[in-house]
PDB file of C-alpha atoms in Angstrom:
ATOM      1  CA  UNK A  16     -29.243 -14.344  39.108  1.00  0.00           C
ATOM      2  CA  UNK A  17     -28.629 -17.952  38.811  1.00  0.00           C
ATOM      3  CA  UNK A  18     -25.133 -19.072  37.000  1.00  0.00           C
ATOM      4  CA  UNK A  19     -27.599 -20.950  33.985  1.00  0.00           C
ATOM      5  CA  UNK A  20     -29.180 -17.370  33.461  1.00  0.00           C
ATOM      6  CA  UNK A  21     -25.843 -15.624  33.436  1.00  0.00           C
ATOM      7  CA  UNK A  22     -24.528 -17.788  31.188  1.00  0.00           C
ATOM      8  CA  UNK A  23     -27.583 -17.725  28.853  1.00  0.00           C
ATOM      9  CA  UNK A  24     -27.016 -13.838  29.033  1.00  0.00           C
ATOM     10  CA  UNK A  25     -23.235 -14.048  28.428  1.00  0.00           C
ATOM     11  CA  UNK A  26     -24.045 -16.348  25.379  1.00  0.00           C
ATOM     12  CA  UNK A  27     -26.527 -14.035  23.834  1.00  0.00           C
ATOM     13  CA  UNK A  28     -23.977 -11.159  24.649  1.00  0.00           C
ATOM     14  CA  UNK A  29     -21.046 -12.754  22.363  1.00  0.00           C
ATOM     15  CA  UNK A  30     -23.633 -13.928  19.638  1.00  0.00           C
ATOM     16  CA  UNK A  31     -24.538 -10.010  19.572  1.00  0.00           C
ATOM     17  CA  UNK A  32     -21.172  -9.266  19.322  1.00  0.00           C
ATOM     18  CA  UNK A  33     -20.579 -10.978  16.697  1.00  0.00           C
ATOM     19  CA  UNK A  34     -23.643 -10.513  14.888  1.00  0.00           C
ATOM     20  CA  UNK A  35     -22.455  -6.813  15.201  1.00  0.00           C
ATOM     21  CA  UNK A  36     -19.204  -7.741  14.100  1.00  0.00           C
ATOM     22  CA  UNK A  37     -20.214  -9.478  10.520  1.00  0.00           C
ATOM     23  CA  UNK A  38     -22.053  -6.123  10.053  1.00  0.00           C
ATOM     24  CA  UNK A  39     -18.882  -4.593  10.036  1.00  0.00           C
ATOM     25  CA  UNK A  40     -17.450  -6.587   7.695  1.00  0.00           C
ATOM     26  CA  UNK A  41     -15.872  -8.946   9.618  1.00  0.00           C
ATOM     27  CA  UNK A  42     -16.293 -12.482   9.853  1.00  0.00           C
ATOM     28  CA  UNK A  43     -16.886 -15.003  12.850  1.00  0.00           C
ATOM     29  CA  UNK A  44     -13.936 -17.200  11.461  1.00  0.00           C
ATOM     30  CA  UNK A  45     -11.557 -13.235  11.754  1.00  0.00           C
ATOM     31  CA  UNK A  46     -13.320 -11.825  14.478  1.00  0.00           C
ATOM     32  CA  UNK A  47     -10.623 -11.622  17.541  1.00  0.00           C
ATOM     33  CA  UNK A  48     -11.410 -12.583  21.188  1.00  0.00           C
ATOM     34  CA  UNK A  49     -10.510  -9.624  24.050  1.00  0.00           C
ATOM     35  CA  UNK A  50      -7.481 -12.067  24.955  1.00  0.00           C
ATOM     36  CA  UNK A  51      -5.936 -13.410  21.611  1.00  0.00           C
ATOM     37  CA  UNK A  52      -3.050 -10.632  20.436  1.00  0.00           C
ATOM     38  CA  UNK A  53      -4.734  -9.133  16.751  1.00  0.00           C
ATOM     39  CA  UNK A  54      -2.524 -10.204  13.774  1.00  0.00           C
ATOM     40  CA  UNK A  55      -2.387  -8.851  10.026  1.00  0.00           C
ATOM     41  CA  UNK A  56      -4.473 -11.332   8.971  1.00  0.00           C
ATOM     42  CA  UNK A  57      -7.295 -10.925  11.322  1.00  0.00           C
ATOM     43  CA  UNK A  58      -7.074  -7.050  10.718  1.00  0.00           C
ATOM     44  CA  UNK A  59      -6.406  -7.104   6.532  1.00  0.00           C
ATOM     45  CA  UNK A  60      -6.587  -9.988   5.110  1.00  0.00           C
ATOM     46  CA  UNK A  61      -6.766  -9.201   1.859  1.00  0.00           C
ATOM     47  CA  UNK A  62      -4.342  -6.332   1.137  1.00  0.00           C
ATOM     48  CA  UNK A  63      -1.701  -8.589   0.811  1.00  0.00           C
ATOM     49  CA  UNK A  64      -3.927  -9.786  -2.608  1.00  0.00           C
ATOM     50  CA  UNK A  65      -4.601  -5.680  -3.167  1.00  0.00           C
ATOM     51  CA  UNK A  66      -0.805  -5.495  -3.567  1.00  0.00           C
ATOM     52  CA  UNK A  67      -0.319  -8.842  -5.463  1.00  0.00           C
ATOM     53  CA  UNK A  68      -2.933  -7.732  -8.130  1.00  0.00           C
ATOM     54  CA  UNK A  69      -0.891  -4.093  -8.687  1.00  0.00           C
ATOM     55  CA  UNK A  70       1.213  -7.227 -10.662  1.00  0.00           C
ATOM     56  CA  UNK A  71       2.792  -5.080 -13.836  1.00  0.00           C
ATOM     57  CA  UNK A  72       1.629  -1.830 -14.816  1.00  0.00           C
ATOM     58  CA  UNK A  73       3.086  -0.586 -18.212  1.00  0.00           C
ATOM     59  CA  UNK A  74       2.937   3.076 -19.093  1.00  0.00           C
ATOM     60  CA  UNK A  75       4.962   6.040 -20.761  1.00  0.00           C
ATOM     61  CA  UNK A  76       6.068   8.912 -19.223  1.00  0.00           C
ATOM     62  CA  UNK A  77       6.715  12.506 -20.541  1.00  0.00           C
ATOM     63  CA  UNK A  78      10.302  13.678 -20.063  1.00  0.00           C
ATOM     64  CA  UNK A  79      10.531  17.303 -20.894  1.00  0.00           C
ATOM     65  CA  UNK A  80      13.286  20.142 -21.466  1.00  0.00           C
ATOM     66  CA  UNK A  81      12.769  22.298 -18.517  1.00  0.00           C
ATOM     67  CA  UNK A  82      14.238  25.439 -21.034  1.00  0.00           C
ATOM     68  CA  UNK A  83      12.571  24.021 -24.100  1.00  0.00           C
ATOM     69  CA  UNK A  84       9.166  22.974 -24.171  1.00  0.00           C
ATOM     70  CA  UNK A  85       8.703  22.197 -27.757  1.00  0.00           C
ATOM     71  CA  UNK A  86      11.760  19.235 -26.850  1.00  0.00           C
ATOM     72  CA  UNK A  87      10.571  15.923 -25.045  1.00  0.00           C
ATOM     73  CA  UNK A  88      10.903  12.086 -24.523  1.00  0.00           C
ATOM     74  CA  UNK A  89       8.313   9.721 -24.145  1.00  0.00           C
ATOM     75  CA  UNK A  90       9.818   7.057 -21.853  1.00  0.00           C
ATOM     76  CA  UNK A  91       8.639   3.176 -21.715  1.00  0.00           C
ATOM     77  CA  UNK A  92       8.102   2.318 -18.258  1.00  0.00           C
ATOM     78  CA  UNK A  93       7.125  -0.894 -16.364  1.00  0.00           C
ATOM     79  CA  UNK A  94       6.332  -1.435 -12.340  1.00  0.00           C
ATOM     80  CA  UNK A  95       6.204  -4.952 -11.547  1.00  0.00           C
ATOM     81  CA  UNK A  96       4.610  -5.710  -7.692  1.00  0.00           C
ATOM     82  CA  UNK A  97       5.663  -9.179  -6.800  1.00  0.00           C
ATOM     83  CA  UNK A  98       6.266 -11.581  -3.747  1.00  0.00           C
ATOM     84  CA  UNK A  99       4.029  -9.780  -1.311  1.00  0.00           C
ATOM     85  CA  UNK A 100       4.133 -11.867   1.915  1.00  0.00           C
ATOM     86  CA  UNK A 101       2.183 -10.832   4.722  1.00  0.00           C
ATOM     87  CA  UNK A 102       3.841 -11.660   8.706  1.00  0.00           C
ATOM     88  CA  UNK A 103       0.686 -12.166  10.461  1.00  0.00           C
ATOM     89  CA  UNK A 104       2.289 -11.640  13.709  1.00  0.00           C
ATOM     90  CA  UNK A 105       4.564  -8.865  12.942  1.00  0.00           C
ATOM     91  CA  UNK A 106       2.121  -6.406  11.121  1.00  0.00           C
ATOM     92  CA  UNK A 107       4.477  -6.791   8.368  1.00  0.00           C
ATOM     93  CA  UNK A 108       4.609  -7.016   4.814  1.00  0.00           C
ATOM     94  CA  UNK A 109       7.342  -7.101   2.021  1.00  0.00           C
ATOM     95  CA  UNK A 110       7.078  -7.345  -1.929  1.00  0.00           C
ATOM     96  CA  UNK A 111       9.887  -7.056  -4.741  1.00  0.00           C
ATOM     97  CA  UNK A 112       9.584  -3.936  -7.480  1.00  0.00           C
ATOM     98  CA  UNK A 113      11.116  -4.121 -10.440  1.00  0.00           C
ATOM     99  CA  UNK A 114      11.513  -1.074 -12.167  1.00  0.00           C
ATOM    100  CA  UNK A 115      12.196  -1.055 -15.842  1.00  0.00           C
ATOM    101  CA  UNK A 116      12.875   1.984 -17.847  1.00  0.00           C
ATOM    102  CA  UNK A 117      15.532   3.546 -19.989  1.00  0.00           C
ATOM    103  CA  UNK A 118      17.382   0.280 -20.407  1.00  0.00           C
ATOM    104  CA  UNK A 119      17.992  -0.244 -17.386  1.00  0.00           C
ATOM    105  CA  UNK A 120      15.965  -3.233 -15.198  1.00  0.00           C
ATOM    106  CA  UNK A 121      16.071  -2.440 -11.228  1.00  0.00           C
ATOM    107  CA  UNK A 122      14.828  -5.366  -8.875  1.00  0.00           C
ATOM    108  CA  UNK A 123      14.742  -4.222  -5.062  1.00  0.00           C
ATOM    109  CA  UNK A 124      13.163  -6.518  -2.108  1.00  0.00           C
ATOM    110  CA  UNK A 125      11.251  -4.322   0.099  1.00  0.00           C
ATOM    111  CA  UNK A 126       9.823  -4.659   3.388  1.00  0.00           C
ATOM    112  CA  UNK A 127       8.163  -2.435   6.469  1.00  0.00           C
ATOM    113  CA  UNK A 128       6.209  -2.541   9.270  1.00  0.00           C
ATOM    114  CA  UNK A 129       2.377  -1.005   9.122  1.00  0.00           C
ATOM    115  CA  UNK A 130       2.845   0.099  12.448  1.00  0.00           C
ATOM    116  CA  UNK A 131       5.706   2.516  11.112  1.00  0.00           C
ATOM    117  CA  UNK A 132       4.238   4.266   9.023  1.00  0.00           C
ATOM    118  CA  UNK A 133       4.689   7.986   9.134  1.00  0.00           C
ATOM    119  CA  UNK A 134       2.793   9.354   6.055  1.00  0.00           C
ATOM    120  CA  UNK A 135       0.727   8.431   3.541  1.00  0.00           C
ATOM    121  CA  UNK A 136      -0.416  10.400   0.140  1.00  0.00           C
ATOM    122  CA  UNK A 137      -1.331   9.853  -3.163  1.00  0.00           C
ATOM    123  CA  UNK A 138      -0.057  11.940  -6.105  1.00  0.00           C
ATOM    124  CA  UNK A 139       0.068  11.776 -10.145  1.00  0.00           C
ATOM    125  CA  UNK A 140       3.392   9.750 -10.847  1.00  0.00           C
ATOM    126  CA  UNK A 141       4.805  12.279 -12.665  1.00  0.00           C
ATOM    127  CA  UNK A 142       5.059  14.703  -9.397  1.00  0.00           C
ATOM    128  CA  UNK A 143       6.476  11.632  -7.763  1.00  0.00           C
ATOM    129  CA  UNK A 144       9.276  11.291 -10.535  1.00  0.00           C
ATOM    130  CA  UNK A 145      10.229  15.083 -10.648  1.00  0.00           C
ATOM    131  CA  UNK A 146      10.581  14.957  -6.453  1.00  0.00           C
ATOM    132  CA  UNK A 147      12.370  11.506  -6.321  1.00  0.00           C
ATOM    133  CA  UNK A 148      13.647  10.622  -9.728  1.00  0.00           C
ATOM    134  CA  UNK A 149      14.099  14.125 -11.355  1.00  0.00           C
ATOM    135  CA  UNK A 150      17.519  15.278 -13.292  1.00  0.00           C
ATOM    136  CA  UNK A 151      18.415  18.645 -13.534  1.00  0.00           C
ATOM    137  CA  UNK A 152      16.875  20.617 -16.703  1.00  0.00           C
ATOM    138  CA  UNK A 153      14.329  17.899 -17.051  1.00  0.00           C
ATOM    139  CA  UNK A 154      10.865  17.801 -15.971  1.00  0.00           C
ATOM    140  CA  UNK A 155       8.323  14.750 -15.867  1.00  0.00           C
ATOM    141  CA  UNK A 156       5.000  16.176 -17.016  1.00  0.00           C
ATOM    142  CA  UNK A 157       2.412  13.351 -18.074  1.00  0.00           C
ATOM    143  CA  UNK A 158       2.343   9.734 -17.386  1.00  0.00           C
ATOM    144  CA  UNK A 159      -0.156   7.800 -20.232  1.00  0.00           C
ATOM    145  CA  UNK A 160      -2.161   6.592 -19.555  1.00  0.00           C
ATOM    146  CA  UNK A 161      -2.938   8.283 -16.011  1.00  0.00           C
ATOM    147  CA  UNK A 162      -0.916   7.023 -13.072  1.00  0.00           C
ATOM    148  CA  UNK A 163      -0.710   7.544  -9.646  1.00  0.00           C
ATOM    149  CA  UNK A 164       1.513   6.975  -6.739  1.00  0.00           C
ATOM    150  CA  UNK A 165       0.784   5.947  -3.474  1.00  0.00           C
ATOM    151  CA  UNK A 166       3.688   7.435  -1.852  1.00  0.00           C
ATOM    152  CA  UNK A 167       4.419   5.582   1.795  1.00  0.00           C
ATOM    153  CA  UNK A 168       6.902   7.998   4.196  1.00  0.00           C
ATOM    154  CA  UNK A 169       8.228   5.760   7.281  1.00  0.00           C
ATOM    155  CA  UNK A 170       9.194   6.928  10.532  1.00  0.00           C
ATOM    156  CA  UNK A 171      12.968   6.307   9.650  1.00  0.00           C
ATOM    157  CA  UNK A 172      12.233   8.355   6.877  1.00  0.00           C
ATOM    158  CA  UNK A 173      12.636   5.475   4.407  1.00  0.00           C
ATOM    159  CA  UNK A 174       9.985   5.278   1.731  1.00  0.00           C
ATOM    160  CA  UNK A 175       7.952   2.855  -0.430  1.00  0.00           C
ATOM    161  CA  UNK A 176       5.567   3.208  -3.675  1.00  0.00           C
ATOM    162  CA  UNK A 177       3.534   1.964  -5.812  1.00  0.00           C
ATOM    163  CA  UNK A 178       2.364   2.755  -9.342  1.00  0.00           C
ATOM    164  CA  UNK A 179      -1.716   2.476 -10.242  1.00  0.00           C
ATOM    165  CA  UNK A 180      -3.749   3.094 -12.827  1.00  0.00           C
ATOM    166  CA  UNK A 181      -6.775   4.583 -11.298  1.00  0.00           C
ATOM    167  CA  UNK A 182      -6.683   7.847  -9.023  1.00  0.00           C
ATOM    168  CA  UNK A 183      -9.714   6.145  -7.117  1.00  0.00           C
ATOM    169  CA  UNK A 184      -8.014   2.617  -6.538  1.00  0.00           C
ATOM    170  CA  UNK A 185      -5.139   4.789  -5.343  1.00  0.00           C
ATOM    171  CA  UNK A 186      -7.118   6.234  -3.009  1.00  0.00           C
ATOM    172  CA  UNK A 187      -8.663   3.257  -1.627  1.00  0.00           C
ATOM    173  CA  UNK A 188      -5.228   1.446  -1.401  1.00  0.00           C
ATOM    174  CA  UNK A 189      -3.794   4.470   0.758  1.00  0.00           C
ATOM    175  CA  UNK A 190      -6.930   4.538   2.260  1.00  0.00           C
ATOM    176  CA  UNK A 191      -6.502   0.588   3.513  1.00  0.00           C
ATOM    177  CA  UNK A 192      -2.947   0.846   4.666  1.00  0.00           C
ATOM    178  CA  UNK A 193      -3.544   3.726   6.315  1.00  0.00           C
ATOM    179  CA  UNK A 194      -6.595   1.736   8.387  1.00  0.00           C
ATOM    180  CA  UNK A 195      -4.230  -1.078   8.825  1.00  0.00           C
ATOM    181  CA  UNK A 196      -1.210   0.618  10.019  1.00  0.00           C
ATOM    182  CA  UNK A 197      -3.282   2.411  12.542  1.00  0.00           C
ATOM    183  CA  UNK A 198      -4.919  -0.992  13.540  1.00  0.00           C
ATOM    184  CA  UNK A 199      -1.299  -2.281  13.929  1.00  0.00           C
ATOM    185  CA  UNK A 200       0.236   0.399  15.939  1.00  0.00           C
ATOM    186  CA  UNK A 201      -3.076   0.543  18.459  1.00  0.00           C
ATOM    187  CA  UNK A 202      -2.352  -3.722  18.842  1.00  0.00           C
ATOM    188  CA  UNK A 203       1.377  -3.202  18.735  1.00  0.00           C
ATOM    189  CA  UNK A 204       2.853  -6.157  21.223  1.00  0.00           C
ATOM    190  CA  UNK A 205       4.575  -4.028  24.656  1.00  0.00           C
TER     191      UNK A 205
END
């Protein structure tokens, strides 16, 4: 085969590949060549906007006498998702949550690595307060309106949330880190 025909061939191979890749939801602009190292941004580069638009979600929750049913708070809460950076290189992202409830305000920088991800699950808030926030003779038991958690579990055994409205957008976010953090650790540097 003459080197003009092979490279007409290796031509129309890469346009199918990328033709095949758009298809997929990619674009040429994201798609990665065999020999540049994948990055966040080529992988996801919108969830650092999914997290950004969490923004502030205000809701109450149900605080309930474990002994006496008939005797219960409802609680003003507020999760504010904030400063969401993405390190393209890293497979890294970090936020700030603040947490406001009860009179008190809690602000917290946060940060991990998608590739270190252990577990990921999604669960009505209120299970998520009784495991991780509970007090002894209290129970959460509603959250309105109707929140979830998207409950991330690191390798370290550290752990990160975050509060939304919808069960199914819950879903899809745990859903899309979950893709992402297994894109990250198959593309992890040596």
């Amino acid at each position: 085969m003459s080197s003009s025909v092979a490279a007409r061939a290796r031509y129309a191979l890469c346009g199918a590949l990328i033709a095949w890749s758009c298809l997929q939801g990619a674009s040429p602009e994201r798609t990665t060549r065999a020999t540049e190292r994948p990055t966040l941004r080529s992988a996801s580069p919108s969830l650092p906007d999914e997290l950004s638009h969490l923004g502030s979600l205000k809701f109450t929750t149900r605080r309930q006498d474990a002994a006496d049913e008939s005797v219960f708070t409802d609680l003003p809460v507020t999760v504010t998702i904030s400063h969401v950076v993405a390190d393209a290189e890293q497979c890294h992202i970090s936020y700030r949550r603040q947490l406001e409830r009860e009179d008190s305000n809690q602000e917290e920088q946060h940060s991990f690595a998608l590739g270190d991800i252990d577990e990921l699950k999604v669960e009505p808030f209120e299970s998520f307060e009784n495991e991780h926030q509970g007090q002894p003779g209290w129970v959460y038991t509603l959250t309105d309106p109707e929140i979830s958690a998207v409950v991330i579990t690191h390798r370290d055994g550290r752990m990160d949330w975050f509060a939304v409205r919808a069960g199914a957008i819950a879903q899809r976010l745990r859903e899309d880190i979950q893709r992402r953090g297994d894109y990250c650790r198959r593309h992890a540097a040596p």
